mmCIF file with all atom_site columns, C-alpha atoms in Angstrom:
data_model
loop_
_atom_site.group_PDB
_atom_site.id
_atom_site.type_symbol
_atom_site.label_atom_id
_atom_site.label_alt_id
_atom_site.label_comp_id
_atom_site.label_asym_id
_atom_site.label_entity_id
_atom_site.label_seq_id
_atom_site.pdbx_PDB_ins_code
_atom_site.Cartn_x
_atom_site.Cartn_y
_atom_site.Cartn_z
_atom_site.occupancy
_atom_site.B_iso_or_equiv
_atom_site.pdbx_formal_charge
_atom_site.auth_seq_id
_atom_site.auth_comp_id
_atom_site.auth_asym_id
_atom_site.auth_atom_id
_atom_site.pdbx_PDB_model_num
ATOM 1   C CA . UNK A 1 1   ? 226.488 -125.671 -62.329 1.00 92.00 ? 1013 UNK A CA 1
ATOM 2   C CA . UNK A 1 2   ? 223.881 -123.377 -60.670 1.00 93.00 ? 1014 UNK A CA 1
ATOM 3   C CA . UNK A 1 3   ? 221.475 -120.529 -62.859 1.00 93.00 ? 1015 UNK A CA 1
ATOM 4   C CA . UNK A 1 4   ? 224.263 -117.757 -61.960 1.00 93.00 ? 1016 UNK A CA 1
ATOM 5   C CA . UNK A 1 5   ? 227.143 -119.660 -63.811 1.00 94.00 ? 1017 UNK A CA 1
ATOM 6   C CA . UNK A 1 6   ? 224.520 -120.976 -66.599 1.00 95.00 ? 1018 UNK A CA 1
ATOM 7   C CA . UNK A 1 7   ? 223.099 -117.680 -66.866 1.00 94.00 ? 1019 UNK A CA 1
ATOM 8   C CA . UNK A 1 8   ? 227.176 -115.973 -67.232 1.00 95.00 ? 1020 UNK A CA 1
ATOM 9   C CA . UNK A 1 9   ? 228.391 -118.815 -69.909 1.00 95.00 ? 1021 UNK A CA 1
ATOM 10  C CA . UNK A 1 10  ? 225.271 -118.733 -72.223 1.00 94.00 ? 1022 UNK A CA 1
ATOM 11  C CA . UNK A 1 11  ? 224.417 -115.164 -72.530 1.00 94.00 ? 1023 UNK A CA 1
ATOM 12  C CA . UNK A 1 12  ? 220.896 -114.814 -71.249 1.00 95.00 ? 1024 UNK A CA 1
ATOM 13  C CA . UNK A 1 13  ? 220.203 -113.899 -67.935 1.00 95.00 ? 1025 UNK A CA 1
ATOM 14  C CA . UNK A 1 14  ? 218.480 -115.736 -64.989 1.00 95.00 ? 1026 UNK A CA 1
ATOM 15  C CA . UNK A 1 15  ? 215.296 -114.489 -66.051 1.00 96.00 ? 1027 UNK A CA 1
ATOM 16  C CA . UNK A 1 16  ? 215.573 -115.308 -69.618 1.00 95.00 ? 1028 UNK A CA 1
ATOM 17  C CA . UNK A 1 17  ? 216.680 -119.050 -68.350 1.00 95.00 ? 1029 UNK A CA 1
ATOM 18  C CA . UNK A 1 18  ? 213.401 -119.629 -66.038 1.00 94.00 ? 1030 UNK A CA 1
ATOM 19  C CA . UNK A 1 19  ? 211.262 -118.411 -68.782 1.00 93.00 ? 1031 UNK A CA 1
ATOM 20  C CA . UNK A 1 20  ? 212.688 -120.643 -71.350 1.00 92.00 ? 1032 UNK A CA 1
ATOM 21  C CA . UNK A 1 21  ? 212.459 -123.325 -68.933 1.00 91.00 ? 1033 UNK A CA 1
ATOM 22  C CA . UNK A 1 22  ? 209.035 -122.763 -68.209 1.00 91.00 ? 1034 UNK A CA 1
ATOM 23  C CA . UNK A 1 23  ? 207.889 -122.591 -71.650 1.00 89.00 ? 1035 UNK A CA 1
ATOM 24  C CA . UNK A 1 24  ? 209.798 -126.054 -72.385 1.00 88.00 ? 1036 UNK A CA 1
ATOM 25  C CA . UNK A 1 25  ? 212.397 -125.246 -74.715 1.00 92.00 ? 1037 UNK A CA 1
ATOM 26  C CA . UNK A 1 26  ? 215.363 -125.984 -72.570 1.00 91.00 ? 1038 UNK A CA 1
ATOM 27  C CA . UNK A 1 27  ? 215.358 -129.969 -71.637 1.00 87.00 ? 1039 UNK A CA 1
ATOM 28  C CA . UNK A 1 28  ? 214.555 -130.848 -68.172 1.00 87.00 ? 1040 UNK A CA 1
ATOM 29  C CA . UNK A 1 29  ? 217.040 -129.248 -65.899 1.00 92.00 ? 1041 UNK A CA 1
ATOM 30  C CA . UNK A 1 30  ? 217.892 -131.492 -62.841 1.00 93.00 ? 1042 UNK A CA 1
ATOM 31  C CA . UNK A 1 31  ? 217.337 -130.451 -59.680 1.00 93.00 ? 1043 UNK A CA 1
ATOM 32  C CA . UNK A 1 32  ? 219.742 -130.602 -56.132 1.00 92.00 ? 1044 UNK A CA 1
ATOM 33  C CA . UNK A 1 33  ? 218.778 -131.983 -52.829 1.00 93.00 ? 1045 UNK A CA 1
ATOM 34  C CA . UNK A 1 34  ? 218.425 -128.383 -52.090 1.00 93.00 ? 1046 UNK A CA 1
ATOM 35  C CA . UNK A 1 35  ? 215.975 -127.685 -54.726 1.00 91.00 ? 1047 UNK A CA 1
ATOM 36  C CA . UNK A 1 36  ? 218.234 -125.549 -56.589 1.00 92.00 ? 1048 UNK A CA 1
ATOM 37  C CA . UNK A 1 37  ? 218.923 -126.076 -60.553 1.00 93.00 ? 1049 UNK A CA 1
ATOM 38  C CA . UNK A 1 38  ? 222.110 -128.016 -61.611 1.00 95.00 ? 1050 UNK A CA 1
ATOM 39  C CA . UNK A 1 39  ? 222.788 -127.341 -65.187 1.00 94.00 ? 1051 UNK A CA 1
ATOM 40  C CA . UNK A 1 40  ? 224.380 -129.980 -67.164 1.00 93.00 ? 1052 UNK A CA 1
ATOM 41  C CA . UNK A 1 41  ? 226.736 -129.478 -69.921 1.00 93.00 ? 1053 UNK A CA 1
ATOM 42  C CA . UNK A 1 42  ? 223.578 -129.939 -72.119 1.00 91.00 ? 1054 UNK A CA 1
ATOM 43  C CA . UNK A 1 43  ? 221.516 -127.893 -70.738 1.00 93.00 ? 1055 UNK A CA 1
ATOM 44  C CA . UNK A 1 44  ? 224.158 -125.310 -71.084 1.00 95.00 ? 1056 UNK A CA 1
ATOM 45  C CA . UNK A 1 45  ? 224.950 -126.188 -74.940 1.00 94.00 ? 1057 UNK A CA 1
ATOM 46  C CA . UNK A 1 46  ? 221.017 -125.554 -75.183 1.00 93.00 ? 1058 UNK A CA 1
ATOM 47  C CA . UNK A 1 47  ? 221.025 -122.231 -73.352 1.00 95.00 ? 1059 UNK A CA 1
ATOM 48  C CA . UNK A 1 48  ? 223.892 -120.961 -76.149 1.00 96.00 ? 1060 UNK A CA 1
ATOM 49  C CA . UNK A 1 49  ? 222.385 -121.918 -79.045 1.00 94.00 ? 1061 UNK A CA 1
ATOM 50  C CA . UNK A 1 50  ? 219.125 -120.487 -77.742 1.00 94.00 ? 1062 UNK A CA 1
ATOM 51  C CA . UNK A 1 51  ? 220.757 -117.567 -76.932 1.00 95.00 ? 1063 UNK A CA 1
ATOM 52  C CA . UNK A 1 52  ? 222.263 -117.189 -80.541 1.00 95.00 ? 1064 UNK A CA 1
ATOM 53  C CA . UNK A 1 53  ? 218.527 -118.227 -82.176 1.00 94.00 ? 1065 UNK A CA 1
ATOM 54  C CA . UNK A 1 54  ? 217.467 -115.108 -80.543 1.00 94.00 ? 1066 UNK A CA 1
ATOM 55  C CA . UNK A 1 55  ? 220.095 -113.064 -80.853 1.00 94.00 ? 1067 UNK A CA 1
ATOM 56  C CA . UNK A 1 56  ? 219.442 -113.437 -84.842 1.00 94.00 ? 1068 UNK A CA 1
ATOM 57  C CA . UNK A 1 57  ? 216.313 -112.977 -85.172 1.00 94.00 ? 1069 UNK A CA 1
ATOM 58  C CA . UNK A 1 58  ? 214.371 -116.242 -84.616 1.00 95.00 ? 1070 UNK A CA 1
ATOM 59  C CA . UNK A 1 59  ? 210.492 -116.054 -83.286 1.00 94.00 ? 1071 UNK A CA 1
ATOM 60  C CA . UNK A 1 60  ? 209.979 -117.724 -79.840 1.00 92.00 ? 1072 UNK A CA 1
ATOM 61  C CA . UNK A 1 61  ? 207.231 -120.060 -81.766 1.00 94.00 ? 1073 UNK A CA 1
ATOM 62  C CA . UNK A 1 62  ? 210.335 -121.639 -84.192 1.00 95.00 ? 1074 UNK A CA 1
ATOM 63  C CA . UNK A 1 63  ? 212.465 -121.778 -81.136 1.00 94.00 ? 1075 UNK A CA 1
ATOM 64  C CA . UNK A 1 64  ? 209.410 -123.791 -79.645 1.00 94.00 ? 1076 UNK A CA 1
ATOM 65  C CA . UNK A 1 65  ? 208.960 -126.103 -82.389 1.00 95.00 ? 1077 UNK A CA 1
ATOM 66  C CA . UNK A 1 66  ? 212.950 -126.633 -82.967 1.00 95.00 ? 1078 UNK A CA 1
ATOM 67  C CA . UNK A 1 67  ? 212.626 -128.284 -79.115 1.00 94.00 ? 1079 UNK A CA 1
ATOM 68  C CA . UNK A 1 68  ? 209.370 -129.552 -79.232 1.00 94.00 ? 1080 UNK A CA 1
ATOM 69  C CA . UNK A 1 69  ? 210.825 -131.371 -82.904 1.00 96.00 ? 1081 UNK A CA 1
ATOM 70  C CA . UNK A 1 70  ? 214.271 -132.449 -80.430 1.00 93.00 ? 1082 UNK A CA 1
ATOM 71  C CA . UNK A 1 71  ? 212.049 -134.097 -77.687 1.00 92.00 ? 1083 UNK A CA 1
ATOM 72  C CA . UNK A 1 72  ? 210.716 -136.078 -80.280 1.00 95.00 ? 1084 UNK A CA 1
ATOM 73  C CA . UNK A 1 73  ? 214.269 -137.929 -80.884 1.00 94.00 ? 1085 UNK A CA 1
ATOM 74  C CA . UNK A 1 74  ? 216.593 -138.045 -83.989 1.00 95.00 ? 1086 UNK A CA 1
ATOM 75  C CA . UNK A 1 75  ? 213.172 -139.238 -86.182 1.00 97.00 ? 1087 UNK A CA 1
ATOM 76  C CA . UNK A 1 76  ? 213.271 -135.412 -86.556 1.00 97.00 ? 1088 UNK A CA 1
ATOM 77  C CA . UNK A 1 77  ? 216.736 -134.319 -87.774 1.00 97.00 ? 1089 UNK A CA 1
ATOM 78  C CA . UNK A 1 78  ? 215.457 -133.427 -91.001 1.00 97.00 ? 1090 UNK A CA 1
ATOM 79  C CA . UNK A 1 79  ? 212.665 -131.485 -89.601 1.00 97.00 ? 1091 UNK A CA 1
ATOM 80  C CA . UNK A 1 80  ? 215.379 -129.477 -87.108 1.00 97.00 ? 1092 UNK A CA 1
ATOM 81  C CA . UNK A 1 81  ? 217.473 -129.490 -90.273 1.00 97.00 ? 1093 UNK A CA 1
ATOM 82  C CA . UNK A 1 82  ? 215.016 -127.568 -92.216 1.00 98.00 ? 1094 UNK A CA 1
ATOM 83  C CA . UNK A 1 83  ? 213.521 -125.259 -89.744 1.00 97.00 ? 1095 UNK A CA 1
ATOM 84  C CA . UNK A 1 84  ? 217.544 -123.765 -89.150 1.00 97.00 ? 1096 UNK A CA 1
ATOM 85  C CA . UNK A 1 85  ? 217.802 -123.849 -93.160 1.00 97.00 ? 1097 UNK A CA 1
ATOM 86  C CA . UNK A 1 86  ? 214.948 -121.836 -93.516 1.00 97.00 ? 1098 UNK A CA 1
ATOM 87  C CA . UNK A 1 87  ? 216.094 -119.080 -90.737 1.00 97.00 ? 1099 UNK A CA 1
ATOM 88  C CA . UNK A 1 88  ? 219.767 -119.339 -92.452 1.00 97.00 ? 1100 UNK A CA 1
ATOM 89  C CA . UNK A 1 89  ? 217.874 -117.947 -95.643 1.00 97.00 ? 1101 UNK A CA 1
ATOM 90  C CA . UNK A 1 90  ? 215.989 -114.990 -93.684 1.00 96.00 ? 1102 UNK A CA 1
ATOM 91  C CA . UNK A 1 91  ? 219.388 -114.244 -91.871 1.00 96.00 ? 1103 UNK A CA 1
ATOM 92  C CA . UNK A 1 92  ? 221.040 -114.235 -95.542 1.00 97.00 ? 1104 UNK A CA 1
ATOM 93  C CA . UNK A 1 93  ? 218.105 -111.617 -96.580 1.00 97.00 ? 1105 UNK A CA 1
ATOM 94  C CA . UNK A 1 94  ? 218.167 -109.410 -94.013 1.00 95.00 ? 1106 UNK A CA 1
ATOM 95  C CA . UNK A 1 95  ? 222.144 -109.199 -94.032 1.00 96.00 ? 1107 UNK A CA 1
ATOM 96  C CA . UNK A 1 96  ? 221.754 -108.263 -97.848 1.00 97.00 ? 1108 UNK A CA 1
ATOM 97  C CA . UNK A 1 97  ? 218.932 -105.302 -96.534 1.00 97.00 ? 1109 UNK A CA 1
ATOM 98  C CA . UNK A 1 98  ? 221.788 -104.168 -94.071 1.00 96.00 ? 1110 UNK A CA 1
ATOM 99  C CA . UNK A 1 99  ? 224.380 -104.085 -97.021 1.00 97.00 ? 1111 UNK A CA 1
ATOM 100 C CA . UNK A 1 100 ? 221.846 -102.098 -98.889 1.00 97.00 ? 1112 UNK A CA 1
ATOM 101 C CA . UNK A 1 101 ? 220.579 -99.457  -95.933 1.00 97.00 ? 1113 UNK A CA 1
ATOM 102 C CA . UNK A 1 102 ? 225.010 -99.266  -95.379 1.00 97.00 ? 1114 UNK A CA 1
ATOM 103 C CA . UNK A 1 103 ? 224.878 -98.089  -99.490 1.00 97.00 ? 1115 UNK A CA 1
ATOM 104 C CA . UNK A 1 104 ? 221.928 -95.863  -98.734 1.00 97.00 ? 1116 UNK A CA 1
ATOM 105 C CA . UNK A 1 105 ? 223.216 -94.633  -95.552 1.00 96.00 ? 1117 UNK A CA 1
ATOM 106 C CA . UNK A 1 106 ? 227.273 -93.729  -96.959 1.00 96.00 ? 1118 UNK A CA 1
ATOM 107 C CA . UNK A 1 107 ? 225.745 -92.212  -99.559 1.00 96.00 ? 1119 UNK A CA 1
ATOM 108 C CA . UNK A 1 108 ? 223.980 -89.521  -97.258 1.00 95.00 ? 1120 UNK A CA 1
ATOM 109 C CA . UNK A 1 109 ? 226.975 -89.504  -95.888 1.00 94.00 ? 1121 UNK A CA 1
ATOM 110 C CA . UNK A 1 110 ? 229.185 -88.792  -98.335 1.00 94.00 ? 1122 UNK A CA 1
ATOM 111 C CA . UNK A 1 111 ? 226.569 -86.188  -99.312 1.00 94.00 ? 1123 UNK A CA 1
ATOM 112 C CA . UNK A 1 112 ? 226.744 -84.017  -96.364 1.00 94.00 ? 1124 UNK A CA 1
ATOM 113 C CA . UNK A 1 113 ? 230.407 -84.325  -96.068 1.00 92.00 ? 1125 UNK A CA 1
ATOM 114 C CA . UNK A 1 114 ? 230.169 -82.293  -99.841 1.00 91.00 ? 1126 UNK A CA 1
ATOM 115 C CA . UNK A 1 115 ? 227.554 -79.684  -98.608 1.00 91.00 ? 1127 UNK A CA 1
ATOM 116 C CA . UNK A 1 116 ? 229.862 -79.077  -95.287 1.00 89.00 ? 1128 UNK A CA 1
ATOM 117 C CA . UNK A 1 117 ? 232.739 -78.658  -97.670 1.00 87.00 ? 1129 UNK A CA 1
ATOM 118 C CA . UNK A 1 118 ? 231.298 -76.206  -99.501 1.00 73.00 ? 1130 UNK A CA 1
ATOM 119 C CA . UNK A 1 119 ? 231.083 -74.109  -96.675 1.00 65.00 ? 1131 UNK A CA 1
ATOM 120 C CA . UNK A 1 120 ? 234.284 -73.567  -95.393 1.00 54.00 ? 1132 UNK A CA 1
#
């Protein structure tokens, strides 16, 4: 599939793709006769999960070192294993800060909806 079909099915756009590409975190992406990129079904698993990665939250550097740990083979399962572990804690964290800032915020809330009563 070309980077217009890649770019629909994973999320990120054309941009996002070449960049990733560039900085190595996508595996190498075959090329046509023409030149042009042909994603495989791979490359497009890579592009979701990438987009997801982002999408909650993880740095560019982890995303780097989660591929750079992949090119090194299954050796580094553990080490891929740990580094998602680790982002699965911060993404438990910060959904427990949005439960409390929903408290905070429904309680302001709830607050003004008692002062606007008062005055009608």
């Amino acid at each position: 599939m070309r980077i217009s079909e890649a770019s629909t099915k994973s999320g990120l756009s054309a941009d996002t793709i070449r960049y990733y590409e560039k900085s190595g975190i996508v595996p190498p992406i075959d090329r046509g006769p023409d030149g042009l990129r042909r994603f495989s079904p791979e490359n497009l698993e890579w592009l979701t999960l990438l987009y997801w990665l982002r999408k909650t939250g993880m740095p560019m550097k982890e995303m780097q070192r989660f591929a750079s740990f992949y090119r090194q083979g299954e050796a580094t399962v553990p080490q891929r294993r740990d580094l998602l572990l680790k982002h699965e804690q911060r993404l438990q964290e910060r959904r427990a800060d949005l439960a409390r800032c929903e408290e905070v915020l429904s309680y302001k809330l709830a607050a003004y909806d008692r002062i606007e009563g008062n005055r009608s």
